[in-house]
XYZ file of C-alpha atoms in Angstrom:
493
model
C 68.368 39.396 -74.857
C 68.364 39.406 -78.617
C 71.443 37.782 -80.125
C 72.861 38.696 -83.496
C 73.596 35.062 -84.374
C 70.508 32.943 -85.010
C 71.364 30.337 -82.407
C 70.613 29.728 -78.781
C 72.803 31.870 -76.545
C 75.056 29.919 -74.169
C 75.107 32.097 -71.063
C 78.459 32.830 -69.478
C 79.030 35.268 -66.648
C 82.087 37.490 -67.178
C 83.090 40.300 -64.851
C 85.479 42.815 -66.442
C 86.957 46.169 -65.486
C 86.592 48.731 -68.286
C 88.697 51.557 -66.933
C 91.456 51.026 -69.497
C 93.455 48.521 -67.406
C 94.179 44.948 -68.548
C 91.880 42.268 -67.091
C 93.141 41.194 -63.724
C 95.589 44.081 -63.433
C 93.975 45.372 -60.273
C 90.781 45.132 -58.265
C 89.136 47.486 -55.804
C 86.218 47.253 -53.434
C 83.310 49.733 -53.523
C 84.770 51.415 -50.450
C 88.101 51.872 -52.211
C 86.402 53.450 -55.217
C 84.832 56.037 -52.929
C 88.202 57.214 -51.635
C 89.490 60.707 -52.500
C 91.305 61.093 -55.808
C 94.711 59.428 -56.067
C 96.393 62.799 -56.159
C 95.233 63.479 -52.579
C 96.627 60.311 -50.988
C 99.825 58.327 -50.906
C 100.152 55.441 -53.341
C 98.911 52.193 -51.802
C 99.470 49.785 -54.666
C 102.744 48.618 -56.202
C 100.968 48.162 -59.562
C 102.077 50.883 -61.996
C 99.422 53.421 -62.977
C 98.898 53.630 -66.747
C 97.798 56.899 -68.369
C 94.104 56.200 -69.066
C 90.956 58.250 -69.041
C 89.584 58.155 -65.481
C 85.923 58.084 -64.465
C 84.517 61.454 -63.364
C 84.293 62.882 -59.862
C 87.257 61.295 -58.219
C 87.170 57.886 -59.861
C 83.611 56.750 -59.122
C 80.360 56.308 -61.034
C 78.403 56.054 -57.790
C 76.404 59.267 -58.138
C 75.246 58.362 -61.657
C 74.373 54.811 -60.589
C 72.443 56.034 -57.534
C 70.485 58.460 -59.711
C 69.429 55.966 -62.387
C 68.797 52.737 -60.442
C 65.422 53.750 -58.924
C 64.035 54.213 -62.457
C 65.202 50.807 -63.706
C 62.771 47.909 -63.468
C 63.046 44.141 -63.558
C 60.410 42.663 -65.887
C 59.049 39.152 -65.364
C 56.709 37.781 -68.021
C 54.673 34.660 -68.589
C 53.891 33.986 -72.227
C 53.104 31.350 -74.756
C 56.286 31.185 -76.755
C 57.965 28.607 -78.887
C 59.697 25.732 -77.205
C 62.987 24.240 -78.248
C 61.568 20.864 -79.270
C 60.937 19.883 -82.845
C 62.718 22.865 -84.364
C 63.333 22.747 -88.107
C 66.709 23.701 -89.624
C 65.075 26.948 -90.738
C 64.111 27.701 -87.121
C 67.553 26.727 -85.834
C 69.204 29.173 -88.223
C 66.783 32.096 -88.244
C 65.286 31.647 -84.769
C 61.898 32.735 -83.515
C 62.878 36.398 -83.896
C 62.413 36.041 -87.676
C 58.723 35.236 -87.215
C 58.277 37.869 -84.534
C 59.861 40.536 -86.735
C 57.871 39.807 -89.876
C 54.600 38.358 -88.601
C 54.345 39.734 -85.081
C 53.991 36.306 -83.514
C 55.177 32.721 -83.455
C 53.137 29.520 -83.228
C 52.174 28.733 -79.641
C 53.657 25.668 -78.027
C 54.347 25.832 -74.299
C 54.130 28.573 -71.667
C 57.456 30.229 -70.940
C 58.792 32.602 -68.325
C 61.326 35.220 -69.232
C 63.247 38.027 -67.604
C 64.139 41.427 -68.918
C 64.676 45.027 -67.917
C 63.129 48.397 -68.584
C 63.325 52.032 -67.567
C 60.560 54.305 -66.296
C 60.520 57.552 -68.296
C 57.394 59.186 -66.853
C 56.397 59.610 -63.186
C 52.980 58.044 -63.895
C 54.739 54.742 -64.470
C 55.224 54.681 -68.242
C 58.280 52.594 -69.081
C 60.356 51.702 -72.135
C 61.647 48.211 -72.812
C 62.348 45.903 -75.756
C 59.531 44.431 -77.794
C 61.071 40.977 -77.519
C 60.982 41.199 -73.700
C 57.173 41.420 -73.595
C 56.361 39.637 -76.843
C 53.268 37.402 -76.426
C 53.270 38.055 -72.684
C 50.020 37.153 -70.961
C 51.213 38.350 -67.562
C 53.752 41.072 -66.788
C 55.097 41.762 -63.317
C 57.503 44.602 -62.668
C 59.838 44.793 -59.680
C 61.323 48.161 -58.687
C 64.534 48.844 -56.796
C 62.749 48.953 -53.433
C 61.376 45.466 -53.988
C 57.875 46.657 -54.824
C 55.911 44.491 -57.260
C 53.620 46.115 -59.801
C 51.324 44.882 -62.549
C 52.053 46.221 -65.997
C 50.220 46.263 -69.299
C 51.516 46.847 -72.804
C 50.498 50.183 -74.317
C 52.142 49.511 -77.655
C 54.834 47.487 -79.398
C 57.000 48.292 -82.417
C 58.790 45.166 -83.556
C 60.725 46.886 -86.331
C 62.736 48.866 -83.801
C 62.303 46.290 -80.992
C 60.704 48.813 -78.645
C 57.685 48.538 -76.355
C 55.922 50.889 -73.944
C 54.420 49.677 -70.652
C 52.163 51.313 -68.091
C 52.563 50.308 -64.437
C 49.636 50.102 -62.014
C 47.355 51.775 -64.596
C 49.090 55.090 -63.887
C 47.717 55.250 -60.326
C 51.137 55.276 -58.635
C 53.967 57.809 -58.740
C 57.407 56.492 -59.676
C 61.004 57.628 -59.881
C 61.848 58.172 -63.527
C 64.766 58.875 -65.856
C 65.133 61.519 -68.548
C 65.688 60.680 -72.195
C 68.890 62.357 -73.367
C 70.123 63.382 -76.813
C 71.865 60.375 -78.375
C 73.100 62.508 -81.279
C 75.394 64.360 -78.857
C 77.026 61.252 -77.448
C 80.489 60.639 -78.897
C 82.643 57.595 -79.427
C 84.811 57.298 -76.328
C 82.247 58.811 -73.916
C 81.618 56.970 -70.665
C 78.274 55.172 -70.287
C 76.633 52.864 -67.748
C 74.393 49.916 -68.598
C 71.818 49.085 -65.929
C 69.478 46.114 -65.764
C 68.905 42.595 -64.485
C 71.346 40.273 -66.265
C 70.538 36.648 -65.404
C 67.938 38.003 -62.981
C 70.491 39.922 -60.900
C 68.517 43.105 -60.315
C 70.040 46.605 -60.391
C 73.324 45.471 -61.919
C 75.473 48.372 -63.129
C 78.302 47.983 -65.638
C 80.533 50.690 -67.064
C 82.140 51.197 -70.438
C 82.380 53.588 -73.329
C 80.566 54.207 -76.586
C 82.565 52.032 -78.980
C 80.833 53.092 -82.203
C 77.697 54.771 -83.518
C 75.259 54.093 -86.352
C 75.986 50.369 -86.459
C 74.054 48.464 -89.153
C 73.509 44.873 -88.027
C 71.151 43.603 -90.753
C 68.406 43.230 -88.153
C 66.020 45.459 -90.103
C 65.714 48.643 -92.169
C 65.934 50.913 -89.124
C 69.247 49.690 -87.719
C 71.155 52.590 -86.162
C 72.674 51.092 -83.023
C 75.049 52.492 -80.452
C 77.816 49.999 -79.740
C 79.270 49.782 -76.249
C 81.717 47.656 -74.295
C 79.734 48.079 -71.064
C 78.833 44.490 -70.167
C 75.373 43.548 -71.474
C 74.051 40.050 -70.844
C 70.765 38.137 -71.169
C 68.288 39.937 -68.899
C 69.725 43.375 -69.691
C 67.316 43.689 -72.622
C 65.263 46.858 -72.337
C 67.416 48.432 -69.659
C 68.948 51.887 -70.090
C 72.346 52.964 -71.330
C 73.038 56.262 -69.555
C 75.549 59.086 -69.890
C 77.401 60.786 -67.058
C 74.497 63.168 -66.487
C 72.241 60.205 -65.700
C 70.289 60.647 -68.944
C 69.143 57.665 -70.985
C 70.990 57.696 -74.308
C 70.084 54.163 -75.372
C 67.897 51.125 -74.720
C 70.040 47.995 -74.466
C 68.843 45.416 -76.953
C 71.420 43.088 -78.510
C 74.636 41.215 -77.915
C 76.987 39.297 -80.150
C 76.710 35.620 -79.281
C 80.155 34.538 -78.130
C 81.428 38.104 -78.331
C 83.221 39.777 -75.455
C 82.475 43.401 -74.720
C 80.240 43.899 -77.752
C 76.721 45.094 -77.032
C 74.229 47.335 -78.779
C 71.583 49.844 -77.770
C 68.776 51.628 -79.612
C 69.599 55.375 -79.615
C 67.395 57.475 -77.339
C 66.403 59.844 -80.150
C 64.898 56.938 -82.062
C 63.322 55.569 -78.886
C 61.804 58.975 -78.064
C 59.863 59.125 -81.343
C 58.624 55.537 -81.083
C 57.740 56.057 -77.421
C 55.659 59.143 -78.195
C 53.670 57.393 -80.936
C 53.076 54.237 -78.920
C 52.071 56.234 -75.850
C 49.672 58.483 -77.753
C 48.298 56.137 -80.444
C 49.303 52.614 -79.454
C 50.980 52.046 -82.810
C 53.640 53.506 -85.106
C 52.909 54.831 -88.586
C 55.761 55.039 -91.067
C 56.333 56.874 -94.280
C 56.656 55.268 -97.718
C 57.995 56.483 -101.052
C 57.495 53.394 -103.189
C 60.990 53.048 -104.626
C 63.558 50.294 -104.774
C 67.080 51.533 -104.077
C 70.675 50.372 -104.087
C 74.043 51.760 -102.996
C 75.786 54.120 -105.388
C 79.196 52.647 -106.192
C 81.969 54.747 -107.782
C 81.436 52.911 -111.084
C 77.693 53.588 -111.043
C 78.293 57.190 -110.054
C 80.530 57.722 -113.084
C 78.052 56.022 -115.398
C 75.259 58.356 -114.221
C 77.447 61.439 -114.462
C 77.899 62.010 -110.728
C 81.165 63.526 -109.487
C 81.259 61.301 -106.401
C 79.552 58.252 -104.944
C 77.388 60.159 -102.484
C 73.685 59.452 -102.656
C 71.299 56.556 -103.189
C 70.449 55.148 -106.616
C 66.768 54.549 -107.434
C 66.469 51.380 -109.539
C 62.679 50.960 -109.537
C 59.646 53.159 -108.973
C 56.418 51.375 -108.069
C 53.297 52.306 -110.047
C 50.831 54.637 -108.310
C 53.301 55.205 -105.469
C 54.122 58.608 -103.944
C 57.442 58.559 -105.822
C 55.719 57.819 -109.124
C 53.179 60.602 -108.624
C 56.024 63.039 -107.859
C 57.833 62.135 -111.074
C 60.808 60.210 -109.688
C 62.396 57.818 -112.180
C 64.772 54.846 -112.177
C 68.299 56.206 -112.496
C 67.643 59.216 -110.287
C 70.258 59.660 -107.572
C 68.688 60.817 -104.320
C 71.100 63.221 -102.615
C 69.056 64.742 -99.774
C 65.807 64.102 -97.936
C 64.472 67.150 -96.131
C 67.945 68.691 -96.184
C 69.647 65.596 -94.734
C 72.386 64.047 -96.906
C 71.663 60.491 -98.019
C 74.986 58.679 -97.977
C 73.637 55.117 -97.877
C 70.464 53.121 -98.345
C 69.942 52.925 -94.588
C 69.874 56.723 -94.367
C 66.935 56.877 -96.768
C 65.060 53.986 -95.164
C 65.257 55.599 -91.739
C 64.512 59.114 -92.980
C 61.394 58.020 -94.879
C 60.302 55.494 -92.269
C 60.309 58.066 -89.493
C 58.644 60.728 -91.650
C 54.948 61.222 -90.918
C 52.665 59.974 -93.719
C 50.573 62.493 -95.679
C 53.178 65.228 -95.237
C 55.194 66.681 -98.105
C 58.947 66.147 -98.146
C 61.567 67.903 -100.273
C 64.029 65.637 -102.050
C 67.166 66.745 -103.835
C 68.024 64.440 -106.726
C 70.606 64.226 -109.478
C 69.156 63.532 -112.940
C 71.001 63.895 -116.217
C 73.954 65.457 -114.356
C 71.765 68.258 -112.996
C 70.475 68.697 -109.472
C 66.807 69.436 -108.883
C 64.388 69.526 -105.946
C 61.279 67.341 -106.034
C 58.388 67.515 -103.590
C 56.788 64.207 -102.615
C 53.686 63.644 -100.518
C 54.883 60.709 -98.432
C 52.448 57.796 -98.095
C 51.960 55.196 -95.390
C 53.933 51.954 -95.583
C 51.783 49.289 -97.329
C 52.553 46.526 -94.819
C 51.224 48.720 -92.009
C 48.094 49.630 -93.968
C 47.476 45.927 -94.569
C 48.129 45.111 -90.911
C 45.487 47.632 -89.849
C 42.979 46.330 -92.390
C 43.607 42.701 -91.461
C 43.255 42.910 -87.680
C 42.113 40.749 -86.082
C 43.023 37.529 -87.822
C 43.316 39.002 -91.330
C 46.055 38.144 -93.789
C 46.142 34.492 -92.764
C 45.283 31.613 -95.039
C 44.501 28.407 -93.181
C 43.322 25.618 -95.437
C 42.170 22.061 -94.862
C 45.759 21.136 -95.686
C 46.758 21.983 -92.110
C 48.922 24.855 -93.328
C 48.921 28.511 -92.450
C 50.741 30.738 -94.907
C 51.591 34.420 -95.124
C 52.674 36.802 -97.913
C 56.342 37.119 -98.853
C 57.047 40.805 -98.315
C 60.075 42.583 -99.850
C 61.729 42.610 -96.429
C 61.252 38.842 -96.010
C 62.613 38.315 -99.505
C 65.742 40.303 -98.626
C 66.168 38.448 -95.342
C 65.924 35.050 -97.061
C 67.910 36.123 -100.160
C 64.950 35.430 -102.445
C 65.034 36.776 -105.975
C 61.417 37.931 -105.820
C 58.379 38.084 -103.562
C 56.595 35.351 -105.554
C 55.105 32.605 -103.427
C 53.799 32.378 -99.866
C 55.773 31.484 -96.753
C 54.655 28.635 -94.498
C 54.042 30.118 -91.075
C 52.535 27.105 -89.320
C 52.208 23.360 -89.992
C 49.739 21.421 -87.865
C 51.095 18.197 -86.372
C 49.655 15.008 -87.817
C 48.295 16.614 -90.991
C 49.082 15.356 -94.502
C 51.317 18.369 -95.094
C 53.338 17.679 -91.934
C 53.685 13.982 -92.748
C 54.804 14.833 -96.280
C 57.614 16.975 -94.851
C 56.382 20.548 -95.294
C 58.222 22.764 -92.777
C 57.770 26.177 -91.287
C 59.772 28.676 -93.375
C 59.243 26.850 -96.688
C 58.140 28.977 -99.654
C 55.204 27.518 -101.621
C 55.896 28.131 -105.327
C 53.407 25.809 -107.068
C 50.291 23.754 -106.314
C 49.569 20.913 -108.768
C 51.765 22.586 -111.353
C 50.064 25.970 -111.094
C 52.179 28.952 -110.027
C 51.580 30.559 -106.645
C 52.676 34.181 -106.634
C 50.345 35.707 -104.063
C 48.045 34.871 -101.192
C 45.128 35.169 -103.632
C 46.674 32.433 -105.815
C 47.058 30.108 -102.841
C 43.495 30.689 -101.677
C 42.079 30.241 -105.191
C 43.931 26.981 -105.771
C 43.012 25.445 -102.403
C 39.480 26.812 -101.980
C 37.636 23.925 -103.652
C 39.843 21.048 -102.541
C 38.085 18.052 -101.030
C 39.239 15.243 -98.810
C 41.185 12.720 -100.815
C 42.243 15.113 -103.585
C 45.879 14.583 -104.627
C 48.187 17.540 -104.233
C 51.738 18.101 -105.444
C 53.508 21.102 -103.935
C 56.717 22.720 -105.174
C 58.613 24.228 -102.263
C 61.682 26.427 -102.022
C 63.719 25.633 -98.952
C 66.834 27.763 -98.682
C 68.767 27.451 -101.933
C 67.036 24.256 -103.088
C 63.658 23.390 -104.567
C 61.770 20.188 -103.808
C 58.397 18.575 -104.456
C 56.158 16.949 -101.856
C 52.967 15.023 -102.628
C 50.070 13.877 -100.464
C 46.312 13.495 -100.442
C 44.230 16.185 -98.778
C 42.722 15.038 -95.497
C 44.546 11.706 -95.455
C 47.833 10.697 -93.913
């Protein structure tokens, strides 16, 4: 289960009633919950009844639970993940999810077993789960409600939304499945059930309500979570959040470490699009405008002649980008994308990201106090183009220094609060190498080599290409908010 804090989650089992009654106010067995409605029988409890919203159909969720459980799977994986030994302060704070999100992997250390959940959404055995449940998995075993064990393979993974698609038994078996519902129709206060295998306890059902929608958790540019107080614990990752019609309205994905009754799910409408692309193509392609944006504050709105603070302010247009070719300029206020109002930066990031590349989109902008419509042929996100060009093994620079570095993308820069994308980030440091003994750590940003500036991967490769054993090297690193130098001789301890 992904945690929102970058620390190890301390598991704690907590059973809570979420029917609007204070914890410990009353308890009932399953048989009692199946009794006829209270109005049809004499009161049997001296505890006063408070006026709360009651579950449907006579006070029981049993029919919904019975309908969804056969489609929910327990996922057991064996993978080569990162161990807990020798973690740097960077790793302790940001966790392995940082490297998974931005680089698609983490350095291998020891084999690990993990548990998660998923939901079958096609009778041929195609299932949805979280990307972090199956990340780096070398073996995947799925257990269904009837105890049947099935082999599964990954069809596709999208780390930016933390979604993955699996196929069970190579599609040769027929399975019970669940329908994907319309998450846009779910409302705050609606009843939902979370189903999964928390702590390995298969087919666990918890009930709650939708606590909020469109939550932004700073986990990535496509944050749009449903928040629920239905109990979600480690092992629930990838399991479904369902409405009272038994439809999947979310994929459970995150909890607040130390929080009580605060869990998050990826909306089904987002999951449906990612699922379709992963199922059909094995990967997700995203749109790209090539602009840098910021929120439009009331002060900025007034300075640009806008009547209100609705919209997104463009502060930079990249050369040769789709936005540049369409004539967009810094200072333009983007009001609508394909007819959808843009009220915040996240709205634009999601709208463009989920827009198919090479299609034309209509944008309404405010420029010089006048509204106008601009047509833009949306491009494909550069990081995804590079990822396709670099597979397999591309985009990595491993030198005789015992270092592996990667580019600093704009998203990494935002995550680490860097002022620019200059430099390269240390992805891996080999044990026993001069760099490791000098104190270079995973997560450091290399800014200079022997006094020469490193802005890009090309700079790093050029400056290290001709180094020989015994050459002295002084490296300027940025580590968090501080800068520091380390010095060593190449190829010597």
